Short mmCIF file of C-alpha atoms and ligand atoms in Angstrom, two decimals:
data_model
loop_
_atom_site.label_atom_id
_atom_site.label_comp_id
_atom_site.label_asym_id
_atom_site.label_seq_id
_atom_site.Cartn_x
_atom_site.Cartn_y
_atom_site.Cartn_z
CA MET A 15 0.00 0.00 0.00
CA GLU A 16 2.74 2.41 1.04
CA ASP A 17 4.73 1.37 -2.03
CA ARG A 18 1.87 2.20 -4.36
CA GLU A 19 1.47 5.63 -2.79
CA GLU A 20 5.15 6.33 -3.28
CA LYS A 21 4.91 5.46 -6.98
CA ARG A 22 1.89 7.67 -7.64
CA PRO A 23 3.10 10.43 -10.02
CA LYS A 24 3.42 13.82 -8.38
CA PRO A 25 0.81 16.32 -9.59
CA CYS A 26 1.92 19.22 -11.73
CA LEU A 27 1.47 22.22 -9.43
CA ILE A 28 1.21 25.71 -10.88
CA LEU A 29 1.44 28.73 -8.60
CA ALA A 30 -0.03 31.74 -10.39
CA LEU A 31 -0.21 35.45 -9.60
CA GLU A 32 -2.75 37.96 -10.92
CA THR A 33 -2.39 41.71 -10.31
CA SER A 34 -3.64 43.27 -13.57
CA CYS A 35 -6.28 45.55 -12.04
CA ASP A 36 -7.77 45.80 -8.56
CA GLU A 37 -7.53 42.26 -7.19
CA THR A 38 -4.30 40.85 -5.78
CA ALA A 39 -4.71 37.13 -6.36
CA ALA A 40 -2.67 33.94 -6.12
CA SER A 41 -3.66 30.33 -6.58
CA VAL A 42 -2.24 26.83 -6.70
CA VAL A 43 -3.81 24.53 -9.30
CA ALA A 44 -2.97 20.84 -9.69
CA ASP A 45 -2.78 19.22 -13.13
CA GLY A 46 -4.36 22.22 -14.80
CA ARG A 47 -7.90 21.87 -13.51
CA ARG A 48 -7.94 21.07 -9.78
CA ILE A 49 -7.94 24.19 -7.57
CA LEU A 50 -5.97 23.67 -4.34
CA SER A 51 -6.23 27.31 -3.30
CA ASN A 52 -7.61 30.51 -4.79
CA VAL A 53 -6.85 33.58 -2.68
CA ILE A 54 -8.28 36.92 -3.83
CA SER A 55 -7.57 40.12 -1.94
CA SER A 56 -9.99 42.62 -3.41
CA GLN A 57 -9.24 46.34 -3.40
CA ILE A 58 -12.83 47.23 -4.27
CA PRO A 59 -13.55 48.96 -0.92
CA VAL A 60 -10.41 51.10 -1.40
CA HIS A 61 -11.41 52.27 -4.90
CA GLN A 62 -15.14 52.53 -4.17
CA LYS A 63 -14.91 56.05 -2.74
CA PHE A 64 -13.34 57.25 -6.03
CA GLY A 65 -16.04 55.57 -8.15
CA GLY A 66 -13.44 53.54 -10.09
CA VAL A 67 -9.94 52.10 -10.00
CA VAL A 68 -7.16 54.62 -9.22
CA PRO A 69 -4.05 53.10 -10.88
CA GLU A 70 -1.45 54.46 -8.43
CA ILE A 71 -3.41 53.26 -5.43
CA ALA A 72 -3.90 49.84 -7.09
CA SER A 73 -0.11 49.42 -7.55
CA ARG A 74 0.60 50.43 -3.97
CA LYS A 75 -2.02 48.02 -2.60
CA HIS A 76 -0.66 45.18 -4.75
CA ILE A 77 2.80 45.78 -3.27
CA GLU A 78 1.37 45.58 0.26
CA ASN A 79 -0.75 42.50 -0.42
CA VAL A 80 1.12 40.33 -2.89
CA ILE A 81 3.49 38.43 -0.58
CA PRO A 82 0.85 37.68 2.10
CA VAL A 83 -1.52 36.53 -0.68
CA VAL A 84 1.11 34.19 -2.19
CA ASP A 85 1.93 32.83 1.29
CA GLN A 86 -1.75 32.20 1.97
CA ALA A 87 -2.22 30.46 -1.39
CA LEU A 88 0.66 28.07 -0.61
CA ARG A 89 -0.56 27.51 2.95
CA GLU A 90 -4.16 26.77 1.90
CA ALA A 91 -2.92 24.40 -0.80
CA LYS A 92 -0.76 22.70 1.86
CA VAL A 93 2.32 22.90 -0.36
CA SER A 94 5.62 24.70 -0.17
CA LEU A 95 7.45 26.59 -2.90
CA SER A 96 9.73 23.61 -3.48
CA ASP A 97 6.69 21.45 -4.46
CA ILE A 98 5.69 23.91 -7.22
CA THR A 99 6.33 22.84 -10.84
CA ALA A 100 6.14 26.28 -12.48
CA ILE A 101 5.15 29.87 -11.74
CA GLY A 102 2.55 31.65 -13.87
CA VAL A 103 1.81 35.35 -13.91
CA THR A 104 -0.45 37.77 -15.81
CA TYR A 105 1.75 40.11 -17.87
CA GLY A 106 -1.03 41.90 -19.81
CA PRO A 107 -3.39 43.40 -20.67
CA GLY A 108 -4.03 45.62 -17.66
CA LEU A 109 -2.69 48.59 -15.72
CA VAL A 110 1.05 48.77 -16.20
CA GLY A 111 1.93 49.64 -12.60
CA ALA A 112 -0.36 46.92 -11.30
CA LEU A 113 0.91 44.26 -13.74
CA LEU A 114 4.52 45.08 -12.86
CA VAL A 115 4.00 44.07 -9.23
CA GLY A 116 2.92 40.53 -10.14
CA VAL A 117 5.52 40.19 -12.88
CA SER A 118 8.36 41.32 -10.59
CA VAL A 119 7.35 38.97 -7.78
CA ALA A 120 6.87 36.02 -10.15
CA LYS A 121 10.31 36.64 -11.70
CA ALA A 122 11.91 36.87 -8.26
CA LEU A 123 10.24 33.61 -7.18
CA SER A 124 11.25 31.90 -10.40
CA PHE A 125 14.87 33.06 -10.04
CA ALA A 126 15.10 32.16 -6.35
CA THR A 127 13.57 28.68 -6.75
CA ASP A 128 14.89 27.89 -10.23
CA LYS A 129 11.34 27.04 -11.38
CA PRO A 130 10.14 27.88 -14.90
CA LEU A 131 8.29 31.16 -15.42
CA ILE A 132 5.14 31.39 -17.57
CA GLY A 133 3.72 34.70 -18.81
CA VAL A 134 -0.07 34.56 -19.15
CA ASN A 135 -2.45 36.74 -21.15
CA HIS A 136 -5.23 37.89 -18.81
CA LEU A 137 -7.97 37.43 -21.44
CA GLU A 138 -6.87 33.89 -22.21
CA GLY A 139 -6.97 33.32 -18.44
CA HIS A 140 -10.61 34.47 -18.32
CA ILE A 141 -11.50 31.98 -21.06
CA PHE A 142 -9.61 29.18 -19.29
CA ALA A 143 -11.63 29.76 -16.06
CA ASN A 144 -14.21 27.60 -17.84
CA PHE A 145 -11.90 24.57 -17.80
CA LEU A 146 -11.86 24.82 -13.99
CA SER A 147 -15.65 24.95 -13.72
CA HIS A 148 -16.27 22.33 -16.44
CA PRO A 149 -13.78 19.45 -16.34
CA GLU A 150 -15.27 17.92 -19.51
CA LEU A 151 -14.88 21.08 -21.62
CA GLU A 152 -12.42 20.97 -24.53
CA PRO A 153 -11.84 23.24 -27.54
CA PRO A 154 -13.03 24.05 -30.16
CA PHE A 155 -15.63 26.56 -28.96
CA MET A 156 -16.75 30.16 -29.37
CA ALA A 157 -15.79 32.40 -26.44
CA LEU A 158 -17.40 35.72 -25.55
CA VAL A 159 -15.03 37.62 -23.27
CA VAL A 160 -16.95 40.36 -21.48
CA SER A 161 -15.05 42.15 -18.73
CA GLY A 162 -14.46 45.63 -17.36
CA GLY A 163 -11.78 46.25 -19.99
CA HIS A 164 -12.72 44.01 -22.93
CA THR A 165 -15.52 42.73 -25.10
CA SER A 166 -14.22 40.18 -27.58
CA LEU A 167 -15.47 37.28 -29.64
CA VAL A 168 -12.83 34.59 -29.87
CA HIS A 169 -12.88 31.32 -31.79
CA VAL A 170 -10.86 29.02 -29.53
CA LYS A 171 -9.64 26.37 -31.92
CA GLY A 172 -7.24 24.63 -29.55
CA TYR A 173 -5.51 25.21 -26.22
CA ASN A 174 -2.99 27.51 -27.92
CA GLU A 175 -4.95 28.60 -30.98
CA PHE A 176 -7.20 31.65 -30.84
CA GLU A 177 -8.85 33.63 -33.61
CA LEU A 178 -10.18 37.04 -32.64
CA LEU A 179 -13.37 37.61 -34.65
CA GLY A 180 -14.18 41.05 -33.30
CA GLN A 181 -14.01 43.33 -30.30
CA THR A 182 -15.40 46.61 -29.05
CA ARG A 183 -14.62 49.84 -30.86
CA ASP A 184 -15.06 51.91 -27.72
CA ASP A 185 -16.34 50.98 -24.25
CA ALA A 186 -16.21 47.44 -22.92
CA ALA A 187 -19.49 45.89 -21.75
CA GLY A 188 -18.43 45.98 -18.08
CA GLU A 189 -17.26 49.57 -18.44
CA ALA A 190 -20.72 50.55 -19.73
CA PHE A 191 -22.35 48.81 -16.75
CA ASP A 192 -19.99 50.63 -14.36
CA LYS A 193 -20.49 54.05 -15.95
CA ILE A 194 -24.29 53.81 -15.98
CA ALA A 195 -24.24 52.58 -12.37
CA ARG A 196 -22.09 55.51 -11.36
CA VAL A 197 -24.56 58.01 -12.81
CA MET A 198 -27.34 56.17 -11.02
CA LYS A 199 -25.32 56.60 -7.79
CA LEU A 200 -24.79 52.86 -7.36
CA PRO A 201 -21.49 51.66 -5.81
CA TYR A 202 -18.43 50.61 -7.85
CA PRO A 203 -18.20 48.18 -9.61
CA GLY A 204 -21.75 48.73 -10.78
CA GLY A 205 -22.34 45.58 -12.87
CA PRO A 206 -23.68 43.40 -10.05
CA TYR A 207 -25.87 46.29 -8.75
CA ILE A 208 -27.43 46.91 -12.19
CA ASP A 209 -27.94 43.15 -12.54
CA ARG A 210 -29.83 43.06 -9.23
CA LEU A 211 -31.87 46.21 -9.94
CA ALA A 212 -32.77 45.00 -13.45
CA LYS A 213 -34.57 41.99 -11.97
CA THR A 214 -37.30 44.30 -10.63
CA GLY A 215 -37.61 46.48 -13.75
CA ASN A 216 -39.26 46.24 -17.16
CA PRO A 217 -36.67 45.53 -19.91
CA GLU A 218 -39.06 46.95 -22.54
CA ALA A 219 -39.84 50.19 -20.70
CA ILE A 220 -37.28 52.29 -22.63
CA ALA A 221 -36.06 51.57 -26.18
CA PHE A 222 -32.30 52.06 -25.87
CA PRO A 223 -30.22 51.62 -29.07
CA ARG A 224 -28.46 48.41 -30.19
CA ALA A 225 -25.33 49.20 -32.24
CA LEU A 226 -23.64 47.41 -35.17
CA THR A 227 -26.34 44.79 -35.50
CA GLY A 228 -25.62 43.93 -39.15
CA ARG A 229 -25.32 40.24 -40.01
CA ASP A 230 -21.86 38.79 -39.32
CA ASN A 231 -20.59 42.06 -37.88
CA PHE A 232 -18.58 40.91 -34.89
CA GLU A 233 -17.56 44.34 -33.63
CA PHE A 234 -19.24 45.93 -30.63
CA SER A 235 -19.92 49.51 -29.60
CA PHE A 236 -21.45 50.56 -26.31
CA SER A 237 -20.66 54.28 -26.20
CA GLY A 238 -23.88 55.25 -28.06
CA LEU A 239 -25.93 53.19 -25.63
CA LYS A 240 -24.14 54.80 -22.70
CA SER A 241 -24.88 58.30 -24.08
CA ALA A 242 -28.53 57.38 -24.69
CA VAL A 243 -28.96 56.26 -21.08
CA LEU A 244 -27.17 59.37 -19.77
CA ASN A 245 -29.35 61.63 -21.98
CA TYR A 246 -32.48 59.86 -20.79
CA LEU A 247 -31.55 60.38 -17.13
CA HIS A 248 -30.44 63.97 -17.73
CA SER A 249 -33.57 64.98 -19.67
CA ALA A 250 -35.88 63.40 -17.10
CA GLY A 251 -33.96 65.26 -14.37
CA GLN A 252 -34.32 68.58 -16.21
CA ARG A 253 -38.06 68.05 -16.64
CA GLY A 254 -38.31 67.22 -12.96
CA GLU A 255 -39.73 63.79 -13.75
CA GLU A 256 -39.20 60.91 -11.40
CA VAL A 257 -37.10 58.18 -13.01
CA ASN A 258 -37.86 54.52 -12.49
CA HIS A 259 -34.29 53.30 -11.91
CA ALA A 260 -35.24 49.64 -12.10
CA ASP A 261 -36.74 50.18 -15.58
CA VAL A 262 -33.61 52.07 -16.70
CA ALA A 263 -31.37 49.26 -15.40
CA ALA A 264 -33.51 46.55 -17.00
CA SER A 265 -33.80 48.36 -20.35
CA PHE A 266 -30.06 49.16 -20.45
CA GLN A 267 -29.12 45.58 -19.54
CA ALA A 268 -31.53 44.21 -22.17
CA ALA A 269 -29.81 46.36 -24.83
CA VAL A 270 -26.35 45.03 -23.87
CA VAL A 271 -27.56 41.43 -23.58
CA ASP A 272 -29.45 41.48 -26.93
CA VAL A 273 -26.30 42.52 -28.78
CA LEU A 274 -23.99 40.07 -26.97
CA VAL A 275 -26.36 37.12 -27.44
CA SER A 276 -27.09 37.78 -31.09
CA LYS A 277 -23.40 38.22 -32.01
CA VAL A 278 -22.08 35.19 -30.16
CA LEU A 279 -24.79 32.97 -31.71
CA GLN A 280 -24.02 34.27 -35.20
CA ALA A 281 -20.30 33.71 -34.60
CA ALA A 282 -20.90 30.14 -33.40
CA SER A 283 -23.02 29.43 -36.44
CA LYS A 284 -20.47 30.97 -38.83
CA CYS A 285 -17.60 28.95 -37.36
CA GLN A 286 -19.79 25.84 -37.01
CA VAL A 287 -19.13 25.25 -33.34
CA LYS A 288 -21.67 23.76 -30.97
CA LYS A 289 -20.22 25.13 -27.73
CA ILE A 290 -20.32 28.70 -26.42
CA VAL A 291 -18.20 29.81 -23.49
CA LEU A 292 -18.74 33.01 -21.47
CA ALA A 293 -15.76 34.64 -19.76
CA GLY A 294 -14.91 37.75 -17.74
CA GLY A 295 -16.74 39.65 -15.00
CA VAL A 296 -19.91 40.31 -17.05
CA ALA A 297 -20.23 36.53 -17.57
CA ALA A 298 -21.73 36.58 -14.06
CA ASN A 299 -24.68 38.67 -15.32
CA SER A 300 -27.89 36.77 -14.69
CA GLY A 301 -29.77 38.42 -17.58
CA LEU A 302 -27.03 37.44 -20.04
CA ILE A 303 -26.86 33.85 -18.80
CA PHE A 304 -30.67 33.49 -18.88
CA LYS A 305 -31.16 34.79 -22.42
CA LEU A 306 -28.12 33.02 -23.86
CA GLN A 307 -29.15 29.76 -22.22
CA GLN A 308 -32.61 30.03 -23.82
CA GLN A 309 -31.24 30.77 -27.29
CA CYS A 310 -28.51 28.15 -27.07
CA GLN A 311 -31.11 25.51 -26.28
CA GLN A 312 -33.08 26.48 -29.39
CA ALA A 313 -29.92 26.33 -31.51
CA ASN A 314 -28.78 23.03 -29.96
CA ILE A 315 -25.64 24.65 -28.58
CA THR A 316 -24.16 23.92 -25.13
CA LEU A 317 -23.45 26.99 -23.01
CA TYR A 318 -20.64 27.10 -20.46
CA HIS A 319 -19.88 29.83 -17.96
CA PRO A 320 -17.60 29.84 -14.93
CA GLU A 321 -18.99 29.90 -11.41
CA THR A 322 -19.28 33.51 -10.19
CA ILE A 323 -16.02 33.59 -8.20
CA LEU A 324 -14.10 32.46 -11.32
CA CYS A 325 -15.79 35.04 -13.60
CA THR A 326 -14.05 38.04 -12.06
CA ASP A 327 -10.27 38.32 -11.72
CA ASN A 328 -8.58 35.44 -9.90
CA GLY A 329 -5.32 33.53 -9.86
CA ALA A 330 -6.79 30.07 -10.58
CA MET A 331 -7.70 30.99 -14.16
CA ILE A 332 -4.13 32.21 -14.69
CA ALA A 333 -2.75 28.95 -13.26
CA CYS A 334 -5.01 26.93 -15.57
CA ARG A 335 -3.84 28.88 -18.62
CA ALA A 336 -0.22 28.60 -17.45
CA TYR A 337 -0.60 24.80 -17.15
CA TYR A 338 -1.52 24.46 -20.84
CA GLN A 339 1.44 26.65 -21.79
CA HIS A 340 3.66 24.48 -19.55
CA ILE A 341 2.63 21.24 -21.26
CA SER A 342 3.35 22.77 -24.65
CA GLY A 343 6.72 24.09 -23.42
CA ARG A 344 5.92 27.80 -23.71
CA TYR A 345 7.95 29.51 -21.02
CA ALA A 346 9.04 33.09 -20.42
CA ASP A 347 12.44 34.19 -19.16
CA LEU A 348 13.57 36.87 -16.74
CA HIS A 349 13.13 39.50 -19.47
CA LEU A 350 9.36 39.14 -19.10
CA ASN A 351 7.81 42.61 -18.92
CA ALA A 352 4.32 43.98 -18.33
CA ILE A 353 2.49 44.68 -21.62
CA PRO A 354 -0.59 46.82 -20.83
CA SER A 355 -2.15 46.45 -24.30
CA LEU A 356 -1.27 42.80 -24.92
CA ASN A 357 -3.51 41.24 -27.57
CA LEU A 358 -5.13 37.88 -27.33
CA GLY A 359 -2.98 35.21 -28.92
CA ASP A 360 0.21 37.34 -28.74
CA ARG A 361 3.13 35.11 -27.82
CA ARG A 362 5.91 35.69 -25.39
O1 KG4 B 427 -13.11 40.44 -15.44
P1 KG4 B 427 -13.20 41.48 -14.42
O2 KG4 B 427 -13.11 41.09 -12.96
O3 KG4 B 427 -12.11 42.58 -14.61
C1 KG4 B 427 -11.56 42.91 -15.83
O4 KG4 B 427 -10.68 42.14 -16.32
O5 KG4 B 427 -11.99 43.95 -16.36
O6 KG4 B 427 -14.57 42.24 -14.70
C2 KG4 B 427 -15.04 43.26 -13.91
C3 KG4 B 427 -16.29 43.81 -14.58
C4 KG4 B 427 -16.79 45.08 -13.92
O7 KG4 B 427 -17.06 46.02 -14.94
C5 KG4 B 427 -18.08 44.63 -13.25
O8 KG4 B 427 -19.05 45.65 -13.12
C6 KG4 B 427 -18.55 43.53 -14.17
O9 KG4 B 427 -17.36 42.86 -14.52
N1 KG4 B 427 -19.49 42.60 -13.53
C7 KG4 B 427 -20.78 42.49 -13.92
C8 KG4 B 427 -21.38 41.56 -13.04
N2 KG4 B 427 -20.42 41.13 -12.15
C9 KG4 B 427 -19.27 41.79 -12.48
N3 KG4 B 427 -21.45 43.09 -14.91
C10 KG4 B 427 -22.76 42.78 -15.06
N4 KG4 B 427 -23.40 41.90 -14.25
C11 KG4 B 427 -22.76 41.27 -13.24
N5 KG4 B 427 -23.41 40.41 -12.46
ZN1 ZN B 428 -10.29 40.46 -15.84
#
C-alpha cells in the first residue's frame, strides 16, 4: 500500500499570480484543472470612494498585499514553494503599474527557486476559467469575453490557438455597466448592482439603441448606448420627472444582452461550433446567462460559464492557462515585462 502511494506520479502544481487591475490574487492549481487554493484580496472597498480604480493606489495596494496573498495560497494548498512545478503570472493586458508588481514577484520567485516562469495573457486566463468549472470542456468553442476592460469574440480552436473575430470599438461591456451605475449613484463596480436592480424592472420600458447589428458584424460599440442612457436620465432630471431606476437598469441591460447574445450565436453558427463559453466579470450577469441559455437551447448549442467567483479576476484561471502553456513548453524568461495592451494570442 505504502509502495503504491510512493509510486503515484506527483501532480503538476502551478502557482499563479494575478495583479492586472484591482484584485491581488494567487492560486495553486494541480494538473491544470484542480484548484488547491484561490486567494483573492480585493481592493474594491479602497477604490469605491473614487467611483473607479485609481491606478497608483492599485499598484501600492498590490505591493502591500502580494506576498501575504502568495503565502496564503501556498498555505491553503498545503504545499511549499519547493513542491511547485512552475510559476505563472499575468503580464497583460491591464494597468502597467499593477501588472509590474505581479511580474516582478513572479520573476523573483522563479529566479530564487529555479522554477520555470510562464507569462499569461489575462484574457486567455478568463476563457480558461471555464476549464476549472467544467472538467469535460475541450476546444473548439466560441468564447465571448466580457469584462471591465474588454468585449471580444474569440474562436478558440485549440488550447494555444485563438482567432479574434471582433471586439469593441469603444467601451467594454463591463465599463458601460460601471459608468451607468455611477450616474445612477450605485457603488463601484456597478455591474452586479445593475444586474440586481434590473430583476425588478421592465426591460421593454425604454427603447435604448443596439449598435452594429448587421449580419456577421462581430464588432461591438457601447458608447452610443451609454450616451442614450445618460441623456435619458439627464432629460428626465431637467423636466423634474421621477425616473424609475429599475426600468432604466432593466432596459439598459436588455440592450447590452441582446447585442452580446445575437453576435455570439451568429459567430458560433459561422464557425460551425456547438459550444459557447462566457468569460470575464460580465459573464456573471444573470440576464445574459438566462437569455443566452434560452437561445442556445433552441440552436442546440451547449453553453458554459464559470462559477461567479471564477468570472471576475482570480489567480486560478491564470494557473489553468499557465498549465496548458507548460505542457506545450511555452515559457518566459527573466526579461518578461508587463504589456498593458497585450492582444489575445500574442506570444511571449
Ligand atoms: O473580469 P473582471 O473582474 O475585470 C476585468 O478584467 O476587467 O470584470 C469586472 C467587470 C466590472 O465592470 C463589473 O461591473 C462587471 O465585470 N461585472 C458584472 C457583473 N459582475 C461583475 N457586470 C454585469 N453583471 C454582473 N453580475
Ligand atoms: Zn479580468
